[in-house]
Amino acid sequence: MAAGSAIQIPTRLPLLLTHESVLLPGSTMRTSVDSPRNMQLVRSRLLKGTSLRSTIIGVIPNTSDPTSDCDDLPNLHRIGTAALAVQVVGSNWPKPHYTLLVTGLCRFQILQLLKEKPYPVAEVQQLDRLEQFTNGHKSEEELGELSEQFYKYAVQLVEMLDMSVPAVAKLRRLLDNLPREALPDILTSIIRTTNQEKLQILDAVRLEERFKMTIPLLVRQIEGLKLLQKTRKSKQDEDKRVVAIRPNRRITHGSITEDEEEEEDHDDIVMLERKIRTSSMSEQALKVCLKEIKRLKKMPQSMPEYALTRNYLELMVELPWNKSTKDRLEIRAARIVLDNDHYAMEKLKKRVLEYLAVRQLKNNLKGPILCFVGPPGVGKTSVGRSIAKTLGREFHRIALGGVCDQSDIRGHRRTYVGSMPGRIINGLKTVGVNNPVFLLDEVDKLAKSLQGDPAAALLEVLDPEQNHSFTDHYLNVAFDLSQVLFIATANTTATIPPALLDRMEVIQVPGYTQEEKIEIAHRHLIPKQLELHGLTPQQIQIPQVTTLGIITRYTREAGVRALDRKLGAICRAVAVKVAEGQHKEAKPDRAEVGEGEDCKEHITEDAKPESISDTADLALPPEMPILIDFHALKDILGPPLYDMEVSERLSQPGVAIGLAWTPLGGEIMFVEASRMDGEGQLTLTGQLGDVMKESAHLAISWLRSNAKRYQLTNASGSFDLLDNTDIHLHFPAGAVTKDGPSAGVTIVTCLASLFSGRLVCSDVAMTGEITLRGLVLPVGGIKDKVLAAHRAGLKRIIIPQRNEKDLEEIAAHVRQELTFVLAACLDEVLNAAFDGGFAGRARLEHFNSKL
């Protein structure tokens, strides 16, 4: 402050009373204001003032402002600091207060207190003047020696710190540029000192006293740093940290502990750098990591970016850039593993064995991208785990159902708070190899939102021509995914975007037949449930005929999940009886197990209450194993949920059975029609889609145009079927949305039955799209529909002739139990749907054109 005499402060200053801190000239301080007089000072003076003069206030240290306006002011400290209010911030939480940022200008002395309310105002005298330098030669020489000594210690202190830190370098420049007389105040406010020590410096009006009081503080700080350096390890010189200039650090035993923690962090950073250099990451990734580790060394730990950068580098080290597992390529062993884990699923097993065979011939084969499409419960997810087991690879499942943010796939950019890599990179970090089996579960249930389209983000992941350089937003460097075997699962391809579907090899996984379900139950489900419930085969037996009863009467699904739950319910009921029987004495009367007409062991009707519902001691050998028959099923599972007899629902004209495909598998669908007097309107109910409504209009139009040929009339005997007649078509299960063209032949058959008064055969189901010319066009989902008809006990199925090729996918034993009618036109459909045919007048022969 060589120009301290040029600083002219007002002779009347409003006073800000502080108690927790001391403001020195040349330093900056942030203080909280919540007392009445100080609040009034901020509101009246600082917030309403319009000139620079109004922002100058007097800061009085070591003086508390009373909590009430009525209380008298305490004795004011006689020396204060004139300050410039730089910033004022207000808040109402947890109570109204202001936060001031003030910069000290010079010292002053209170001459007289002019007023106390609404805030104190005093007449002051400026004290920071430099006339003492002109008092004489001796004084100037003494101050010069003190100044040089002070400057020497200050430079020594700063040079002990890391000059690469910007704050340290700036402080070093300030030592050379600022006047020497301003340095005691500034350095005292920077180094760690107590409020009492700062108060003594503030009270030292004479410059000589100020130098003499500050020099011991600098020496103490230097000695503290030397002590810290002795406790550090040999590599401490490579990474010096700012210790003395931070206000929140103390040269005490506690701060030595903090520096020891810093030393540990430093060792971690050195070890992290060593891992980066010895890792097998790509050249581009190595370049990025070395640049980031260089920034990390220069970065204070208090910066939020420090933790983000360190987490990024640790992730880069943990990623498996070149680490992979060796595939097991023995086809015979792989076939055994697949057959042991899964029954049926020949398509999937064949595709895995093909991949293994090609891998034997070509080592650098890119991983295929498969998509298993089928109803729930058929084993799509579990077969993916078996494929990983067969290949000897790591397995990781990524659930995509409901994902609506592309950042889940590509990750977040590191500029965001809480950024993290996407699920693909996280999965690679979890498995630790670069050639795992990734199962992308429920890929058809991805959603789109304002955060982007995750299905579009998957295009790069699932494209063999692009995924060798997949770039996650978090990593911001390319990662090779070409060795990853991606397997996606879906219930339907209708909701998968075409571009994404085009990148995957779709393999249909149809539902199981009854015979396949029985085999799966006895090979896998029953042993699993016995193990889960602590039972043994010597305690419970479930014959195949009982399993068939569960499948046909208590479940109706394409997969086996409901069957698994029913078997679990049976095991729980038996476990209760076994647990109760272990604590009771054996009863003399026990049920005898007889032999039935089919040479199978069943519990007789008389013995059933004792073996299932009674509390007899079931743990004794004579009553073991407990045999589950149809009576036990009814006691445990309740009455049958499904009735396989459909003939009673076809007891009147105007009802036909169609076949429908759903994401849950095939289903049979009843179509009902009725007619009444009206104005020729067609009513459709059952939550039908637009395509199915159009099929209904096509059907009625074709029947109206062919009514004379088939002798179809309305109630009044007219061949115009809609003349004074309303028709109502209903598709039961009205709560389920229905759509698609495959119900066309069923609607035609239903209406033909209504207008002819004849019953449709009760064992016939049909599917196919129709045209106005009476042609039957092919439809999809034939295998699922045929299996649904087979489960329902139907014997004849009418399908389009052009769908004959789809019958090859159906198991031979199912085809043998069913009769297939291949229809090319509606005449053939109607002849097959009614007993004795549906005769009409002969068609006119077509003439060959002579043109």
mmCIF file with all atom_site columns, N, CA and C in Angstrom, residues 17-59:
data_model
loop_
_atom_site.group_PDB
_atom_site.id
_atom_site.type_symbol
_atom_site.label_atom_id
_atom_site.label_alt_id
_atom_site.label_comp_id
_atom_site.label_asym_id
_atom_site.label_entity_id
_atom_site.label_seq_id
_atom_site.pdbx_PDB_ins_code
_atom_site.Cartn_x
_atom_site.Cartn_y
_atom_site.Cartn_z
_atom_site.occupancy
_atom_site.B_iso_or_equiv
_atom_site.pdbx_formal_charge
_atom_site.auth_seq_id
_atom_site.auth_comp_id
_atom_site.auth_asym_id
_atom_site.auth_atom_id
_atom_site.pdbx_PDB_model_num
ATOM 1   N N  . LEU A 1 17 ? -20.728 -5.194  12.187 1.00 0.00 ? 17 LEU A N  1
ATOM 2   C CA . LEU A 1 17 ? -20.143 -5.839  13.360 1.00 0.00 ? 17 LEU A CA 1
ATOM 3   C C  . LEU A 1 17 ? -19.961 -7.330  13.085 1.00 0.00 ? 17 LEU A C  1
ATOM 4   N N  . THR A 1 18 ? -18.735 -7.818  13.212 1.00 0.00 ? 18 THR A N  1
ATOM 5   C CA . THR A 1 18 ? -18.445 -9.242  12.999 1.00 0.00 ? 18 THR A CA 1
ATOM 6   C C  . THR A 1 18 ? -17.753 -9.798  14.218 1.00 0.00 ? 18 THR A C  1
ATOM 7   N N  . HIS A 1 19 ? -17.915 -11.082 14.424 1.00 0.00 ? 19 HIS A N  1
ATOM 8   C CA . HIS A 1 19 ? -17.336 -11.720 15.598 1.00 0.00 ? 19 HIS A CA 1
ATOM 9   C C  . HIS A 1 19 ? -16.489 -12.943 15.240 1.00 0.00 ? 19 HIS A C  1
ATOM 10  N N  . GLU A 1 20 ? -16.785 -13.611 14.109 1.00 0.00 ? 20 GLU A N  1
ATOM 11  C CA . GLU A 1 20 ? -16.138 -14.884 13.811 1.00 0.00 ? 20 GLU A CA 1
ATOM 12  C C  . GLU A 1 20 ? -14.861 -14.735 13.017 1.00 0.00 ? 20 GLU A C  1
ATOM 13  N N  . SER A 1 21 ? -14.658 -13.646 12.316 1.00 0.00 ? 21 SER A N  1
ATOM 14  C CA . SER A 1 21 ? -13.485 -13.532 11.455 1.00 0.00 ? 21 SER A CA 1
ATOM 15  C C  . SER A 1 21 ? -12.956 -12.101 11.506 1.00 0.00 ? 21 SER A C  1
ATOM 16  N N  . VAL A 1 22 ? -11.731 -11.948 10.968 1.00 0.00 ? 22 VAL A N  1
ATOM 17  C CA . VAL A 1 22 ? -11.046 -10.650 10.966 1.00 0.00 ? 22 VAL A CA 1
ATOM 18  C C  . VAL A 1 22 ? -10.669 -10.330 9.526  1.00 0.00 ? 22 VAL A C  1
ATOM 19  N N  . LEU A 1 23 ? -11.072 -9.156  9.051  1.00 0.00 ? 23 LEU A N  1
ATOM 20  C CA . LEU A 1 23 ? -10.738 -8.709  7.701  1.00 0.00 ? 23 LEU A CA 1
ATOM 21  C C  . LEU A 1 23 ? -9.526  -7.787  7.765  1.00 0.00 ? 23 LEU A C  1
ATOM 22  N N  . LEU A 1 24 ? -8.483  -8.114  6.995  1.00 0.00 ? 24 LEU A N  1
ATOM 23  C CA . LEU A 1 24 ? -7.273  -7.302  6.915  1.00 0.00 ? 24 LEU A CA 1
ATOM 24  C C  . LEU A 1 24 ? -7.251  -6.539  5.595  1.00 0.00 ? 24 LEU A C  1
ATOM 25  N N  . PRO A 1 25 ? -6.622  -5.389  5.548  1.00 0.00 ? 25 PRO A N  1
ATOM 26  C CA . PRO A 1 25 ? -6.521  -4.644  4.295  1.00 0.00 ? 25 PRO A CA 1
ATOM 27  C C  . PRO A 1 25 ? -5.850  -5.489  3.204  1.00 0.00 ? 25 PRO A C  1
ATOM 28  N N  . GLY A 1 26 ? -6.402  -5.422  2.004  1.00 0.00 ? 26 GLY A N  1
ATOM 29  C CA . GLY A 1 26 ? -5.860  -6.170  0.876  1.00 0.00 ? 26 GLY A CA 1
ATOM 30  C C  . GLY A 1 26 ? -6.389  -7.584  0.743  1.00 0.00 ? 26 GLY A C  1
ATOM 31  N N  . SER A 1 27 ? -7.183  -8.055  1.699  1.00 0.00 ? 27 SER A N  1
ATOM 32  C CA . SER A 1 27 ? -7.718  -9.420  1.640  1.00 0.00 ? 27 SER A CA 1
ATOM 33  C C  . SER A 1 27 ? -9.228  -9.374  1.390  1.00 0.00 ? 27 SER A C  1
ATOM 34  N N  . THR A 1 28 ? -9.770  -10.526 1.062  1.00 0.00 ? 28 THR A N  1
ATOM 35  C CA . THR A 1 28 ? -11.207 -10.656 0.781  1.00 0.00 ? 28 THR A CA 1
ATOM 36  C C  . THR A 1 28 ? -11.809 -11.649 1.755  1.00 0.00 ? 28 THR A C  1
ATOM 37  N N  . MET A 1 29 ? -13.031 -11.349 2.190  1.00 0.00 ? 29 MET A N  1
ATOM 38  C CA . MET A 1 29 ? -13.681 -12.201 3.184  1.00 0.00 ? 29 MET A CA 1
ATOM 39  C C  . MET A 1 29 ? -15.160 -12.316 2.841  1.00 0.00 ? 29 MET A C  1
ATOM 40  N N  . ARG A 1 30 ? -15.699 -13.517 3.048  1.00 0.00 ? 30 ARG A N  1
ATOM 41  C CA . ARG A 1 30 ? -17.136 -13.746 2.889  1.00 0.00 ? 30 ARG A CA 1
ATOM 42  C C  . ARG A 1 30 ? -17.739 -13.949 4.267  1.00 0.00 ? 30 ARG A C  1
ATOM 43  N N  . THR A 1 31 ? -18.756 -13.158 4.593  1.00 0.00 ? 31 THR A N  1
ATOM 44  C CA . THR A 1 31 ? -19.343 -13.216 5.930  1.00 0.00 ? 31 THR A CA 1
ATOM 45  C C  . THR A 1 31 ? -20.860 -13.274 5.829  1.00 0.00 ? 31 THR A C  1
ATOM 46  N N  . SER A 1 32 ? -21.478 -13.927 6.796  1.00 0.00 ? 32 SER A N  1
ATOM 47  C CA . SER A 1 32 ? -22.931 -14.059 6.838  1.00 0.00 ? 32 SER A CA 1
ATOM 48  C C  . SER A 1 32 ? -23.514 -12.994 7.761  1.00 0.00 ? 32 SER A C  1
ATOM 49  N N  . VAL A 1 33 ? -24.621 -12.394 7.351  1.00 0.00 ? 33 VAL A N  1
ATOM 50  C CA . VAL A 1 33 ? -25.269 -11.308 8.087  1.00 0.00 ? 33 VAL A CA 1
ATOM 51  C C  . VAL A 1 33 ? -26.691 -11.741 8.411  1.00 0.00 ? 33 VAL A C  1
ATOM 52  N N  . ASP A 1 34 ? -27.011 -11.851 9.701  1.00 0.00 ? 34 ASP A N  1
ATOM 53  C CA . ASP A 1 34 ? -28.367 -12.224 10.075 1.00 0.00 ? 34 ASP A CA 1
ATOM 54  C C  . ASP A 1 34 ? -28.875 -11.480 11.313 1.00 0.00 ? 34 ASP A C  1
ATOM 55  N N  . SER A 1 35 ? -28.062 -10.603 11.909 1.00 0.00 ? 35 SER A N  1
ATOM 56  C CA . SER A 1 35 ? -28.501 -9.841  13.085 1.00 0.00 ? 35 SER A CA 1
ATOM 57  C C  . SER A 1 35 ? -29.282 -8.610  12.633 1.00 0.00 ? 35 SER A C  1
ATOM 58  N N  . PRO A 1 36 ? -30.114 -8.036  13.512 1.00 0.00 ? 36 PRO A N  1
ATOM 59  C CA . PRO A 1 36 ? -31.018 -6.943  13.082 1.00 0.00 ? 36 PRO A CA 1
ATOM 60  C C  . PRO A 1 36 ? -30.285 -5.733  12.524 1.00 0.00 ? 36 PRO A C  1
ATOM 61  N N  . ARG A 1 37 ? -29.280 -5.217  13.224 1.00 0.00 ? 37 ARG A N  1
ATOM 62  C CA . ARG A 1 37 ? -28.626 -3.982  12.773 1.00 0.00 ? 37 ARG A CA 1
ATOM 63  C C  . ARG A 1 37 ? -27.844 -4.231  11.482 1.00 0.00 ? 37 ARG A C  1
ATOM 64  N N  . ASN A 1 38 ? -27.148 -5.366  11.411 1.00 0.00 ? 38 ASN A N  1
ATOM 65  C CA . ASN A 1 38 ? -26.403 -5.660  10.185 1.00 0.00 ? 38 ASN A CA 1
ATOM 66  C C  . ASN A 1 38 ? -27.340 -5.861  8.994  1.00 0.00 ? 38 ASN A C  1
ATOM 67  N N  . MET A 1 39 ? -28.499 -6.517  9.224  1.00 0.00 ? 39 MET A N  1
ATOM 68  C CA . MET A 1 39 ? -29.479 -6.699  8.145  1.00 0.00 ? 39 MET A CA 1
ATOM 69  C C  . MET A 1 39 ? -29.993 -5.346  7.671  1.00 0.00 ? 39 MET A C  1
ATOM 70  N N  . GLN A 1 40 ? -30.251 -4.447  8.618  1.00 0.00 ? 40 GLN A N  1
ATOM 71  C CA . GLN A 1 40 ? -30.743 -3.123  8.247  1.00 0.00 ? 40 GLN A CA 1
ATOM 72  C C  . GLN A 1 40 ? -29.683 -2.350  7.461  1.00 0.00 ? 40 GLN A C  1
ATOM 73  N N  . LEU A 1 41 ? -28.419 -2.535  7.825  1.00 0.00 ? 41 LEU A N  1
ATOM 74  C CA . LEU A 1 41 ? -27.336 -1.888  7.088  1.00 0.00 ? 41 LEU A CA 1
ATOM 75  C C  . LEU A 1 41 ? -27.320 -2.353  5.627  1.00 0.00 ? 41 LEU A C  1
ATOM 76  N N  . VAL A 1 42 ? -27.472 -3.648  5.417  1.00 0.00 ? 42 VAL A N  1
ATOM 77  C CA . VAL A 1 42 ? -27.455 -4.176  4.041  1.00 0.00 ? 42 VAL A CA 1
ATOM 78  C C  . VAL A 1 42 ? -28.642 -3.645  3.255  1.00 0.00 ? 42 VAL A C  1
ATOM 79  N N  . ARG A 1 43 ? -29.826 -3.671  3.870  1.00 0.00 ? 43 ARG A N  1
ATOM 80  C CA . ARG A 1 43 ? -31.026 -3.256  3.138  1.00 0.00 ? 43 ARG A CA 1
ATOM 81  C C  . ARG A 1 43 ? -30.999 -1.764  2.820  1.00 0.00 ? 43 ARG A C  1
ATOM 82  N N  . SER A 1 44 ? -30.637 -0.961  3.810  1.00 0.00 ? 44 SER A N  1
ATOM 83  C CA . SER A 1 44 ? -30.747 0.496   3.643  1.00 0.00 ? 44 SER A CA 1
ATOM 84  C C  . SER A 1 44 ? -29.556 1.096   2.912  1.00 0.00 ? 44 SER A C  1
ATOM 85  N N  . ARG A 1 45 ? -28.381 0.557   3.125  1.00 0.00 ? 45 ARG A N  1
ATOM 86  C CA . ARG A 1 45 ? -27.176 1.181   2.585  1.00 0.00 ? 45 ARG A CA 1
ATOM 87  C C  . ARG A 1 45 ? -26.698 0.506   1.291  1.00 0.00 ? 45 ARG A C  1
ATOM 88  N N  . LEU A 1 46 ? -26.519 -0.795  1.356  1.00 0.00 ? 46 LEU A N  1
ATOM 89  C CA . LEU A 1 46 ? -25.909 -1.484  0.226  1.00 0.00 ? 46 LEU A CA 1
ATOM 90  C C  . LEU A 1 46 ? -26.886 -1.739  -0.915 1.00 0.00 ? 46 LEU A C  1
ATOM 91  N N  . LEU A 1 47 ? -28.104 -2.179  -0.575 1.00 0.00 ? 47 LEU A N  1
ATOM 92  C CA . LEU A 1 47 ? -29.051 -2.539  -1.631 1.00 0.00 ? 47 LEU A CA 1
ATOM 93  C C  . LEU A 1 47 ? -29.709 -1.325  -2.261 1.00 0.00 ? 47 LEU A C  1
ATOM 94  N N  . LYS A 1 48 ? -29.836 -0.224  -1.496 1.00 0.00 ? 48 LYS A N  1
ATOM 95  C CA . LYS A 1 48 ? -30.498 0.964   -2.032 1.00 0.00 ? 48 LYS A CA 1
ATOM 96  C C  . LYS A 1 48 ? -29.527 2.035   -2.496 1.00 0.00 ? 48 LYS A C  1
ATOM 97  N N  . GLY A 1 49 ? -28.250 1.856   -2.194 1.00 0.00 ? 49 GLY A N  1
ATOM 98  C CA . GLY A 1 49 ? -27.269 2.857   -2.606 1.00 0.00 ? 49 GLY A CA 1
ATOM 99  C C  . GLY A 1 49 ? -27.048 2.840   -4.110 1.00 0.00 ? 49 GLY A C  1
ATOM 100 N N  . THR A 1 50 ? -26.729 4.004   -4.672 1.00 0.00 ? 50 THR A N  1
ATOM 101 C CA . THR A 1 50 ? -26.538 4.124   -6.123 1.00 0.00 ? 50 THR A CA 1
ATOM 102 C C  . THR A 1 50 ? -25.138 4.587   -6.497 1.00 0.00 ? 50 THR A C  1
ATOM 103 N N  . SER A 1 51 ? -24.295 4.902   -5.513 1.00 0.00 ? 51 SER A N  1
ATOM 104 C CA . SER A 1 51 ? -22.954 5.399   -5.813 1.00 0.00 ? 51 SER A CA 1
ATOM 105 C C  . SER A 1 51 ? -21.918 4.459   -5.231 1.00 0.00 ? 51 SER A C  1
ATOM 106 N N  . LEU A 1 52 ? -20.679 4.589   -5.704 1.00 0.00 ? 52 LEU A N  1
ATOM 107 C CA . LEU A 1 52 ? -19.588 3.780   -5.185 1.00 0.00 ? 52 LEU A CA 1
ATOM 108 C C  . LEU A 1 52 ? -19.341 4.075   -3.714 1.00 0.00 ? 52 LEU A C  1
ATOM 109 N N  . ARG A 1 53 ? -19.576 5.310   -3.321 1.00 0.00 ? 53 ARG A N  1
ATOM 110 C CA . ARG A 1 53 ? -19.369 5.699   -1.928 1.00 0.00 ? 53 ARG A CA 1
ATOM 111 C C  . ARG A 1 53 ? -20.285 4.915   -0.989 1.00 0.00 ? 53 ARG A C  1
ATOM 112 N N  . SER A 1 54 ? -21.484 4.566   -1.467 1.00 0.00 ? 54 SER A N  1
ATOM 113 C CA . SER A 1 54 ? -22.440 3.853   -0.608 1.00 0.00 ? 54 SER A CA 1
ATOM 114 C C  . SER A 1 54 ? -22.032 2.411   -0.372 1.00 0.00 ? 54 SER A C  1
ATOM 115 N N  . THR A 1 55 ? -21.072 1.886   -1.159 1.00 0.00 ? 55 THR A N  1
ATOM 116 C CA . THR A 1 55 ? -20.648 0.494   -0.967 1.00 0.00 ? 55 THR A CA 1
ATOM 117 C C  . THR A 1 55 ? -19.477 0.373   -0.010 1.00 0.00 ? 55 THR A C  1
ATOM 118 N N  . ILE A 1 56 ? -18.956 1.477   0.502  1.00 0.00 ? 56 ILE A N  1
ATOM 119 C CA . ILE A 1 56 ? -17.838 1.446   1.449  1.00 0.00 ? 56 ILE A CA 1
ATOM 120 C C  . ILE A 1 56 ? -18.406 1.427   2.864  1.00 0.00 ? 56 ILE A C  1
ATOM 121 N N  . ILE A 1 57 ? -18.028 0.410   3.612  1.00 0.00 ? 57 ILE A N  1
ATOM 122 C CA . ILE A 1 57 ? -18.516 0.245   4.978  1.00 0.00 ? 57 ILE A CA 1
ATOM 123 C C  . ILE A 1 57 ? -17.315 -0.011  5.880  1.00 0.00 ? 57 ILE A C  1
ATOM 124 N N  . GLY A 1 58 ? -17.533 0.104   7.195  1.00 0.00 ? 58 GLY A N  1
ATOM 125 C CA . GLY A 1 58 ? -16.496 -0.201  8.170  1.00 0.00 ? 58 GLY A CA 1
ATOM 126 C C  . GLY A 1 58 ? -16.765 -1.540  8.820  1.00 0.00 ? 58 GLY A C  1
ATOM 127 N N  . VAL A 1 59 ? -15.785 -2.430  8.777  1.00 0.00 ? 59 VAL A N  1
ATOM 128 C CA . VAL A 1 59 ? -15.928 -3.771  9.351  1.00 0.00 ? 59 VAL A CA 1
ATOM 129 C C  . VAL A 1 59 ? -15.209 -3.772  10.705 1.00 0.00 ? 59 VAL A C  1
#
